[in-house]
Tab-separated table of C-alpha atoms and ligand atoms in Angstrom:
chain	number	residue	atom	x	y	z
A	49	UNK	CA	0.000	0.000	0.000
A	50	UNK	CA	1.486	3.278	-1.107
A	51	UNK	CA	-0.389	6.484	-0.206
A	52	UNK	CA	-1.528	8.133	-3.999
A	53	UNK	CA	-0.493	11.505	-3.106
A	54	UNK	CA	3.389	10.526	-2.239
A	55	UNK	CA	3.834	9.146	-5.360
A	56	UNK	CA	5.804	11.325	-8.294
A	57	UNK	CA	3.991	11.465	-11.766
A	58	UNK	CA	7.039	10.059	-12.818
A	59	UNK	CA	7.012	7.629	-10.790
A	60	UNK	CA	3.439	5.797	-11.262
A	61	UNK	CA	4.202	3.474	-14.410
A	62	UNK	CA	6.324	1.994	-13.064
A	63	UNK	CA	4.429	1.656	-9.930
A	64	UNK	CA	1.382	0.192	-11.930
A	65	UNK	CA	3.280	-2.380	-13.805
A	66	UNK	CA	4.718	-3.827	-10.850
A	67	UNK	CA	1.325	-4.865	-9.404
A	68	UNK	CA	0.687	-6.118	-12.760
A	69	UNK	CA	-1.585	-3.337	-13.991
A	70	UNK	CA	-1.304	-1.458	-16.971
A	71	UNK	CA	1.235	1.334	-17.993
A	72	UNK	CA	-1.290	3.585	-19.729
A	73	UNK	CA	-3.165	4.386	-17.027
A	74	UNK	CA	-0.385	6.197	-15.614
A	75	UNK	CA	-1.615	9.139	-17.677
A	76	UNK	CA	-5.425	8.492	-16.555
A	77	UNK	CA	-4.752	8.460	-12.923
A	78	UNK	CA	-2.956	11.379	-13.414
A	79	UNK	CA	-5.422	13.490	-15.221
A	80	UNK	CA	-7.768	12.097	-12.798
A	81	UNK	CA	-5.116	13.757	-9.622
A	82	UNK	CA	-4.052	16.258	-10.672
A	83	UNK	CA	-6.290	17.862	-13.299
A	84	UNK	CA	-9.604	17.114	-11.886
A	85	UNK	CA	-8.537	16.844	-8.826
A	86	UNK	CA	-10.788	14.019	-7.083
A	87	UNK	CA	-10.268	13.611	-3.298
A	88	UNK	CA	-12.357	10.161	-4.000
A	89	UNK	CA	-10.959	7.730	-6.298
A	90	UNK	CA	-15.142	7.205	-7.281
A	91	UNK	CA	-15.112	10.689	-8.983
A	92	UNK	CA	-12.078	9.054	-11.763
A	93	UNK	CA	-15.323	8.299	-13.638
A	94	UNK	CA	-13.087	7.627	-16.387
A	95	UNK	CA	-11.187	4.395	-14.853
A	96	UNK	CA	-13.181	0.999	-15.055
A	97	UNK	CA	-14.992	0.773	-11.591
A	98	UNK	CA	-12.820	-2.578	-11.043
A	99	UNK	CA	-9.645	-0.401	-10.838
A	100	UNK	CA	-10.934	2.386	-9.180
A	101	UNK	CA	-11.392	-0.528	-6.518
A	102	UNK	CA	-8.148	-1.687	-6.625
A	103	UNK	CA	-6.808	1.736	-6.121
A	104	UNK	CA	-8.674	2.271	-3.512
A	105	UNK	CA	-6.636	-0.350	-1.262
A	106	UNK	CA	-2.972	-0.248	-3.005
A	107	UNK	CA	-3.030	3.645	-3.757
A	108	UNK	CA	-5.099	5.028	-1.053
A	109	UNK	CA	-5.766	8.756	-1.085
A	110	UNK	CA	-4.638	10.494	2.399
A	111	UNK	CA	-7.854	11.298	4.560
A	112	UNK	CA	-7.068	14.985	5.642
A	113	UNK	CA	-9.918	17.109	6.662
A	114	UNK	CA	-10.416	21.115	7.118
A	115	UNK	CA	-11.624	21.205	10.846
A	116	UNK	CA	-11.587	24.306	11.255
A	117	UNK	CA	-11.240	27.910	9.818
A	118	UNK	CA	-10.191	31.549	11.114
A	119	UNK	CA	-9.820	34.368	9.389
A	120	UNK	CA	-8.162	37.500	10.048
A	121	UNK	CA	-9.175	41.111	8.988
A	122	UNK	CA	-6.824	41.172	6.172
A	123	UNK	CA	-8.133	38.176	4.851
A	124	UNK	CA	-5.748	35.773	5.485
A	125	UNK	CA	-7.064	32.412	6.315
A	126	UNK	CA	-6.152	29.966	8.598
A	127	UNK	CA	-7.283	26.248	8.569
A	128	UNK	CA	-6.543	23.564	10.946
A	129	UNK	CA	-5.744	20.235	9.083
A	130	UNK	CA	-6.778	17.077	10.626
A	131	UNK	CA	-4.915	13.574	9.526
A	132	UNK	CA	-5.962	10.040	9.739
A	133	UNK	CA	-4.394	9.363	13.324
A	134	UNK	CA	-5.978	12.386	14.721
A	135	UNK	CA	-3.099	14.489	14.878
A	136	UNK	CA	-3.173	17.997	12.968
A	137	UNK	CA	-1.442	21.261	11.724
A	138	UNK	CA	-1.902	24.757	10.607
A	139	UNK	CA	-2.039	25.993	6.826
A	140	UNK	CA	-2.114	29.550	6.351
A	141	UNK	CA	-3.679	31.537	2.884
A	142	UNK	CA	-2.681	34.745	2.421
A	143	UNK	CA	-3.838	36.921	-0.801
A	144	UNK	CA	-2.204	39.817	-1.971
A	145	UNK	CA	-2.583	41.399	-5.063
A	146	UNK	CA	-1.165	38.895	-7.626
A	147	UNK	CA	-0.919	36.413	-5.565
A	148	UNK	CA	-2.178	33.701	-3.355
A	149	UNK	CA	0.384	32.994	-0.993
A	150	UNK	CA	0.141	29.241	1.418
A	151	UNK	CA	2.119	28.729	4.260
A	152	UNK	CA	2.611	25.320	4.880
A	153	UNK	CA	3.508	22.747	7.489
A	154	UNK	CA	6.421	19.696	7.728
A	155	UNK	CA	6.004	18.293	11.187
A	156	UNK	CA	3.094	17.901	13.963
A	157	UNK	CA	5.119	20.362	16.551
A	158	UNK	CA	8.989	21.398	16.262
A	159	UNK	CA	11.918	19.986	18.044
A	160	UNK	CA	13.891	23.394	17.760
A	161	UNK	CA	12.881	25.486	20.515
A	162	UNK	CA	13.932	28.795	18.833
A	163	UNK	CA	12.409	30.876	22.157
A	164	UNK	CA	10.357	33.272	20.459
A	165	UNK	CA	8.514	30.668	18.656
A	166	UNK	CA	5.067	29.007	19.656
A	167	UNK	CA	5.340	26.005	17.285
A	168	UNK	CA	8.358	24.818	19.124
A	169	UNK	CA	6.879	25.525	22.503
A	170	UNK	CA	5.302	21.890	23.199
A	171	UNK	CA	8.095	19.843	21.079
A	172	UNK	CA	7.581	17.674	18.366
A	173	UNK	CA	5.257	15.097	18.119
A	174	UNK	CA	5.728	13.598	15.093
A	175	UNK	CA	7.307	14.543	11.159
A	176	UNK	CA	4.208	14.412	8.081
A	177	UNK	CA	4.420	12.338	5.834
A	178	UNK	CA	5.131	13.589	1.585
A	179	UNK	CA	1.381	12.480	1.546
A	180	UNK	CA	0.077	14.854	4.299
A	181	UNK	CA	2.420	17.416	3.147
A	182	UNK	CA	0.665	17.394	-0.241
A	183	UNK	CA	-2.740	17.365	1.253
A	184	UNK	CA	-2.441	20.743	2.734
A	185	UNK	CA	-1.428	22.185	-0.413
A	186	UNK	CA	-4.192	20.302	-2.200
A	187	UNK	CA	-6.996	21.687	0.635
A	188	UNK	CA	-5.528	25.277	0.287
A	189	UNK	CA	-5.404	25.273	-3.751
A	190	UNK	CA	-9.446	24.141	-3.139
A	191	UNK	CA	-10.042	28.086	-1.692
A	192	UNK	CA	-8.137	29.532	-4.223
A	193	UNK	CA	-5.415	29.313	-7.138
A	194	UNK	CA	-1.766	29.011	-4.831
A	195	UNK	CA	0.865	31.204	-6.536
A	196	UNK	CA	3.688	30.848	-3.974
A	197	UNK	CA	4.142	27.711	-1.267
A	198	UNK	CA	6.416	28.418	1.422
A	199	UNK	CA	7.743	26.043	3.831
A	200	UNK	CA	7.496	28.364	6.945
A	201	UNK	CA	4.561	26.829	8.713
A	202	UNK	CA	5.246	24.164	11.685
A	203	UNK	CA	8.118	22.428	11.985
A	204	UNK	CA	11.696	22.362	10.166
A	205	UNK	CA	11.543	21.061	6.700
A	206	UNK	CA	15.368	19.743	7.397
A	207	UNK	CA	14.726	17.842	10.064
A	208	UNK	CA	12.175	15.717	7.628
A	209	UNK	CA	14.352	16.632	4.872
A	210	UNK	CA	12.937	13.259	2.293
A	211	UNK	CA	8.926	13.444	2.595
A	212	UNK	CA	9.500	17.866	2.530
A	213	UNK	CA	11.714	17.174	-0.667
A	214	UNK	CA	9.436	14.756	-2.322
A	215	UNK	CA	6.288	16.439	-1.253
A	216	UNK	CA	7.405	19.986	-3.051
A	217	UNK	CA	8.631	17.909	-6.302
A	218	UNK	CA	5.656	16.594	-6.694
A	219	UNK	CA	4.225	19.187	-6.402
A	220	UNK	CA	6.308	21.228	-8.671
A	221	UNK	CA	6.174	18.198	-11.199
A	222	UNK	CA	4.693	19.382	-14.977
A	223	UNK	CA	2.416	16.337	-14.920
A	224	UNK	CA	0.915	16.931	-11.244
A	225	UNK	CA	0.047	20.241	-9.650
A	226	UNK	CA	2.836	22.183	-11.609
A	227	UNK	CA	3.671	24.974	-9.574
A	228	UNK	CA	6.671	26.798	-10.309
A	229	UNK	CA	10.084	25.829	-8.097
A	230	UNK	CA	10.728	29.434	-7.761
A	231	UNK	CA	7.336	29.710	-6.393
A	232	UNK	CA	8.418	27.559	-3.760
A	233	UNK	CA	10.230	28.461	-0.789
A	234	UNK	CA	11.733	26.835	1.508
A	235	UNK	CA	12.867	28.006	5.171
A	236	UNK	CA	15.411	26.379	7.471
A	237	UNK	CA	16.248	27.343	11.337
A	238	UNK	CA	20.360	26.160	10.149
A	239	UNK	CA	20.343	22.430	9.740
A	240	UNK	CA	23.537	22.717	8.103
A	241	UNK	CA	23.370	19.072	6.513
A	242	UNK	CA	20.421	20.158	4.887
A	243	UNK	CA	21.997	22.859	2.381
A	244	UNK	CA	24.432	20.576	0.602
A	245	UNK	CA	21.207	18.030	-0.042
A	246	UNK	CA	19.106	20.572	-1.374
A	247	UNK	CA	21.964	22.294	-3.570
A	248	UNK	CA	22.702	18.815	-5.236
A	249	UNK	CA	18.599	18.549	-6.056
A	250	UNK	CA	19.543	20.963	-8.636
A	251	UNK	CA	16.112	21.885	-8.014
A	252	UNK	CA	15.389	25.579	-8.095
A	253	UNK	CA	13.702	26.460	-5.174
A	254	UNK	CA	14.107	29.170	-2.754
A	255	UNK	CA	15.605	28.938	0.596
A	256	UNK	CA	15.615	31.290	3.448
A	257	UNK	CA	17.528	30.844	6.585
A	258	UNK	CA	16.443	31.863	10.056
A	259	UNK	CA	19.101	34.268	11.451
A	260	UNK	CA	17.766	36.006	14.098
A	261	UNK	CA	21.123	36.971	15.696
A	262	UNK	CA	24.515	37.976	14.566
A	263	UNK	CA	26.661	36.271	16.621
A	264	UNK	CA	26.877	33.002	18.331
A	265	UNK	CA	26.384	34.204	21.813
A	266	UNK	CA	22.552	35.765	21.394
A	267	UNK	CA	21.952	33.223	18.681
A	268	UNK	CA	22.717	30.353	20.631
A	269	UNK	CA	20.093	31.808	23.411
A	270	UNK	CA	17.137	32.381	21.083
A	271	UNK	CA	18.130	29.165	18.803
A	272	UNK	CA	19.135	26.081	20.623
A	273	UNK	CA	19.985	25.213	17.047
A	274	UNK	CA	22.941	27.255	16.950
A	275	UNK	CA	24.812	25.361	19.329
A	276	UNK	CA	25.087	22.387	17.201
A	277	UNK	CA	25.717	24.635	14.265
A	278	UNK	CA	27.370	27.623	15.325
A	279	UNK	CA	27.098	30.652	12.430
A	280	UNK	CA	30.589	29.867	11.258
A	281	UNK	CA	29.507	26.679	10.344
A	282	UNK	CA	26.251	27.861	9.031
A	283	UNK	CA	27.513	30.977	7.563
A	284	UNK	CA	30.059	28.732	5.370
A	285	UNK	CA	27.078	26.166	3.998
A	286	UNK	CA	24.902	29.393	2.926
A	287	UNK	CA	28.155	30.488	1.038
A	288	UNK	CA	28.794	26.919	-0.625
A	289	UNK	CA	25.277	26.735	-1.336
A	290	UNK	CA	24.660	30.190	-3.279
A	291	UNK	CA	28.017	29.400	-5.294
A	292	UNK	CA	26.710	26.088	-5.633
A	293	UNK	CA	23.477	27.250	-6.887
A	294	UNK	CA	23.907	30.703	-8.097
A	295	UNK	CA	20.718	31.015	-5.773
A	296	UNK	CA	20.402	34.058	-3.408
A	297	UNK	CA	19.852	32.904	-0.339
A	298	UNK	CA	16.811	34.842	2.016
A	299	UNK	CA	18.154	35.587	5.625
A	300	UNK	CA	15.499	35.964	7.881
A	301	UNK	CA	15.689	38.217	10.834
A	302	UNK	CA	13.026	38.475	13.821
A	303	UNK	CA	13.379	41.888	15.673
A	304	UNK	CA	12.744	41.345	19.294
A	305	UNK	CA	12.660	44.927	21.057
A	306	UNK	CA	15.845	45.364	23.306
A	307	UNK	CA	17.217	41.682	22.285
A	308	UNK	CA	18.825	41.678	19.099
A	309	UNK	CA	17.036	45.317	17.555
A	310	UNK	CA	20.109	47.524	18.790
A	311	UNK	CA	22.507	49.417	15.986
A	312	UNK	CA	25.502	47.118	16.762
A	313	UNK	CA	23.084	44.041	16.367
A	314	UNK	CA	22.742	45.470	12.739
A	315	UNK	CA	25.703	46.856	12.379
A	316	UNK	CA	27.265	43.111	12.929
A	317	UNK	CA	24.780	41.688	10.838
A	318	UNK	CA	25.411	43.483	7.900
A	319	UNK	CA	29.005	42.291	8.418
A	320	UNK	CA	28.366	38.829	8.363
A	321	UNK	CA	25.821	38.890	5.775
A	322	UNK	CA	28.194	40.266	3.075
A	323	UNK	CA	30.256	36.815	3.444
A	324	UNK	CA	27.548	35.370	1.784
A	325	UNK	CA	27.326	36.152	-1.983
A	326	UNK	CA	23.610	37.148	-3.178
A	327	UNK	CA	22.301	37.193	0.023
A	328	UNK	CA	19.345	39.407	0.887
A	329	UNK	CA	17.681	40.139	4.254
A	330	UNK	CA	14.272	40.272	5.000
A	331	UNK	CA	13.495	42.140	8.800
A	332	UNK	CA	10.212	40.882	10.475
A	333	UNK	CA	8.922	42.466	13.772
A	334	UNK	CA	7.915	39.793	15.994
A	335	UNK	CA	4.710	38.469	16.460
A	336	UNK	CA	4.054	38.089	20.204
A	337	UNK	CA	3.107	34.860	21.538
A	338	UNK	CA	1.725	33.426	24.520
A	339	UNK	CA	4.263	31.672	26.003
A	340	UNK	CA	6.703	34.485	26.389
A	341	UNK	CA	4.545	37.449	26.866
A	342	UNK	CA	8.417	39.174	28.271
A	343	UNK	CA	8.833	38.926	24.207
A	344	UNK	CA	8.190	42.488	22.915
A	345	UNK	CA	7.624	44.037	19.505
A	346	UNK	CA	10.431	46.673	18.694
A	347	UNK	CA	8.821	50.054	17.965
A	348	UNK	CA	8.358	51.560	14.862
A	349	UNK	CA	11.553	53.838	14.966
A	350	UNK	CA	13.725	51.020	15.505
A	351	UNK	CA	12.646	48.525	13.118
A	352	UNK	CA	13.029	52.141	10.778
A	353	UNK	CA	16.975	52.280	12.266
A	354	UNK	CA	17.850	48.836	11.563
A	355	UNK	CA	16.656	48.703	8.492
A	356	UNK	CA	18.547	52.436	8.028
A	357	UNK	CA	22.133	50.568	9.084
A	358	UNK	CA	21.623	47.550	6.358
A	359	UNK	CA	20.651	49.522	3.605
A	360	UNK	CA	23.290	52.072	4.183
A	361	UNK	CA	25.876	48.966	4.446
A	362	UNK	CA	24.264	48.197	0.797
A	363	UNK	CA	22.705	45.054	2.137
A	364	UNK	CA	19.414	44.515	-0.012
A	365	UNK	CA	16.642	44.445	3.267
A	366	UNK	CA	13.325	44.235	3.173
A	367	UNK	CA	10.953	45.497	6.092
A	368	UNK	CA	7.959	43.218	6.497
A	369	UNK	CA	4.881	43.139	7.884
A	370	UNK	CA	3.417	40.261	9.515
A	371	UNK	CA	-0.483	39.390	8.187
A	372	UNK	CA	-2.972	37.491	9.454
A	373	UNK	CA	-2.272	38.742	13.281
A	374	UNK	CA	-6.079	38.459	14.528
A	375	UNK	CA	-6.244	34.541	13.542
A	376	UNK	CA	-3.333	33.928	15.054
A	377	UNK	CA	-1.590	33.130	11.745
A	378	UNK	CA	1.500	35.201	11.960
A	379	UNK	CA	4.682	34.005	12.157
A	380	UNK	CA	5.296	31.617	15.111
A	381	UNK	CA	2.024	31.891	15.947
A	382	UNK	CA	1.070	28.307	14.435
A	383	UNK	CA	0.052	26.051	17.349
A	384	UNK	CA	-2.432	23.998	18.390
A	385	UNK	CA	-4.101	25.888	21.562
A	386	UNK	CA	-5.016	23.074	23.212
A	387	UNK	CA	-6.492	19.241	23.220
A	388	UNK	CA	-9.426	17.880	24.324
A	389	UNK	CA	-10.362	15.372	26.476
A	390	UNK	CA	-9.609	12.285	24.282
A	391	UNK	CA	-6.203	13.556	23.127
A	392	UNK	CA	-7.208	13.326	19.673
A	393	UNK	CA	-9.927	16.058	18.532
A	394	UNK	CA	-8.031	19.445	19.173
A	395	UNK	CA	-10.064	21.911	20.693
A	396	UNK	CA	-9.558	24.827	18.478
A	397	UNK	CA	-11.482	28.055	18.844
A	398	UNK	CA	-11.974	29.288	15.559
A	399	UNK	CA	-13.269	32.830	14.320
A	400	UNK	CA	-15.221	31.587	12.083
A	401	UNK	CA	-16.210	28.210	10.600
A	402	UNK	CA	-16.578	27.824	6.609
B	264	SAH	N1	11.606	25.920	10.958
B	264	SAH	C1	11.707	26.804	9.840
B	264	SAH	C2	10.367	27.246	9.269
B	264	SAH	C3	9.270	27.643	10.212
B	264	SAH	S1	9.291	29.222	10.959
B	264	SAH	C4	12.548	28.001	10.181
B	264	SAH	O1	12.891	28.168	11.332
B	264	SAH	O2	12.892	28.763	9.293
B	264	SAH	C5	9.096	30.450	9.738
B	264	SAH	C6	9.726	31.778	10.172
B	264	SAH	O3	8.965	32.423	11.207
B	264	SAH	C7	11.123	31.600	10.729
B	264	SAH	O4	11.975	32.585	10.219
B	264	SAH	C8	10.877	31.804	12.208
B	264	SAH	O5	12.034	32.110	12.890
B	264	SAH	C9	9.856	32.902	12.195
B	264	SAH	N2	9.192	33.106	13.490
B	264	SAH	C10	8.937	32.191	14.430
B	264	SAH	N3	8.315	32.741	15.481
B	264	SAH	C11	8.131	34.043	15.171
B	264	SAH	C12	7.514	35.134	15.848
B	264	SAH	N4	6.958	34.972	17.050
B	264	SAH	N5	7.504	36.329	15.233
B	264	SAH	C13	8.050	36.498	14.007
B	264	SAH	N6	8.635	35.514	13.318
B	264	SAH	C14	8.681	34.285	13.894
């Protein structure tokens, strides 16, 4: 039994043939995924009902359910995705003119800890699947056409580096949902193995890195990551990776008022950004979360000062601003509340329920 939606349109005729059933539907089942796209393998009305039996039990499509919906003034939607063994994550839809951005999730929790961050704040529980990776995108793309996937939801895609990698080729693949790789983006905390994987894909996604520091000593405080991989270490894969690649690389930086906002905090991270060729930096304010309400926002004059210092040291920034605040869909916001009685059905208070 191998889950429908973890398997590469490549990858199906040979599938087929080896439980002895014909190569051309290859291209059937494929029209039938990814061009209608059935979430019941009844509605491939054009496969004899025989097969459309058999694929029921050896290609099984992934159960994943919409429990529940909030969305936020700006329009931005969150939805809380419930899998077969009851456990669930957060998607996040966010329109903008010309585009329909999803934010989606690798793992059930996050073994990271970075401090300011509420996915991490309960630990992991468990990595998705490629499957359950794919059904988020394919419950998002039902509320709208996606135009840009990034991997910044819960969890670290490098940590579940194979079912992330096959999830977003598949669905980057011409013959499945066909979404442009530089559409998709990836973000990593600084699993340094990770880089040298992805550059050898030769796959051209986008990758951002989660900085959030500019030298080991606050990094290592607000990243337990950092301690395994200090920013030397890290520093030097982003380096191999864009001369690797000839693909910028996206540092990400969380401001966190009188914690890493201060001129020489910028001042030292425009240093150690230039030894990375093409690299860019993009400055979020954080989004407060509950379990470190001592976690403030920097105000507005700072966040202007910072950005001031990296543009003046001719380091391309961008100043962003965090949607989807009032359904609890910003950045780091993405956690389960809290569980119900049986462990199973999370007790999620949404806004409203579509
Ligand atoms: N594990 C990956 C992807 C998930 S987090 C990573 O760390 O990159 C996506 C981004 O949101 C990361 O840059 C993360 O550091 C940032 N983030 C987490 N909590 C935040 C918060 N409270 N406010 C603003 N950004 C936050």
């Amino acid at each position: 039994m191998t889950k429908a939606w973890s398997i590469l349109p490549d990858e199906w005729k040979d599938i087929l043939v080896a439980q002895g059933l014909r190569a051309f539907r290859a291209d059937q089942i494929l029209h039938a995924l990814y061009r209608d796209w059935i979430d019941d393998w009844d509605q491939a009305t054009t496969l004899p009902k025989d097969l459309r039996e058999r694929l029921k039990v050896e290609f099984p499509l992934t159960r994943a359910e919409v429990r529940a919906v909030s969305r936020a003034a700006d329009g931005t939607e969150k939805l809380l995705v419930g899998f077969e063994d009851g456990e669930a994550v957060e998607t996040v839809l966010i329109p903008a003119t010309g585009r329909f951005t999803q934010c989606i999730s690798t793992q059930v929790g996050c073994a990271m800890g970075c401090v300011f961050c509420a996915s991490g704040a309960q630990g992991v529980v468990r990595s998705l699947a490629a499957d359950e990776i794919v059904a988020q995108y394919l419950l998002g793309r039902r509320r709208g056409d996606i135009t840009n996937l990034v991997v910044m939801g819960m969890g670290e895609p490098f940590m579940n580096y194979d079912a992330t990698l096959r999830a977003l080729k598949l669905i980057n693949a011409g013959k499945g949902p066909n979404l442009g790789a530089r559409h998709i983006t990836l973000s990593t905390c600084g699993v340094v193995p990770g880089f040298a994987k992805l550059a050898a894909e030769g796959i051209q996604f986008e990758l951002s890195v989660s900085l959030h520091a500019p030298n080991d000593a606050l990094r290592s405080e607000l990243m337990p990551v950092n301690r395994r991989w200090p920013l030397d270490e890290l520093l030097r894969a982003c380096a191999d990776y864009t001369r690797q690649t000839k693909r910028i690389i996206t540092f990400e930086y969380t401001l966190i008022k009188g914690v890493n906002d201060s001129r020489a905090c910028a001042e030292e991270l425009a240093r150690q950004v230039r030894r990375v060729p093409m690299a860019k930096v993009n400055l979020i304010p954080l989004s407060p979360v509950d379990h470190r309400p001592d976690l403030k926002t920097p105000d507005e004059q700072t966040l202007l000062m910072f950005l001031d210092v990296l543009m003046k040291a001719k380091v391309q920034t961008m100043l962003r601003r965090s949607r989807g605040k009032d359904a609890a869909a910003a950045c780091g916001q993405l956690r389960l509340r809290s569980r119900a009685q049986d462990g199973r059905q999370a007790a999620f208070p949404p806004q409203k329920m579509v």
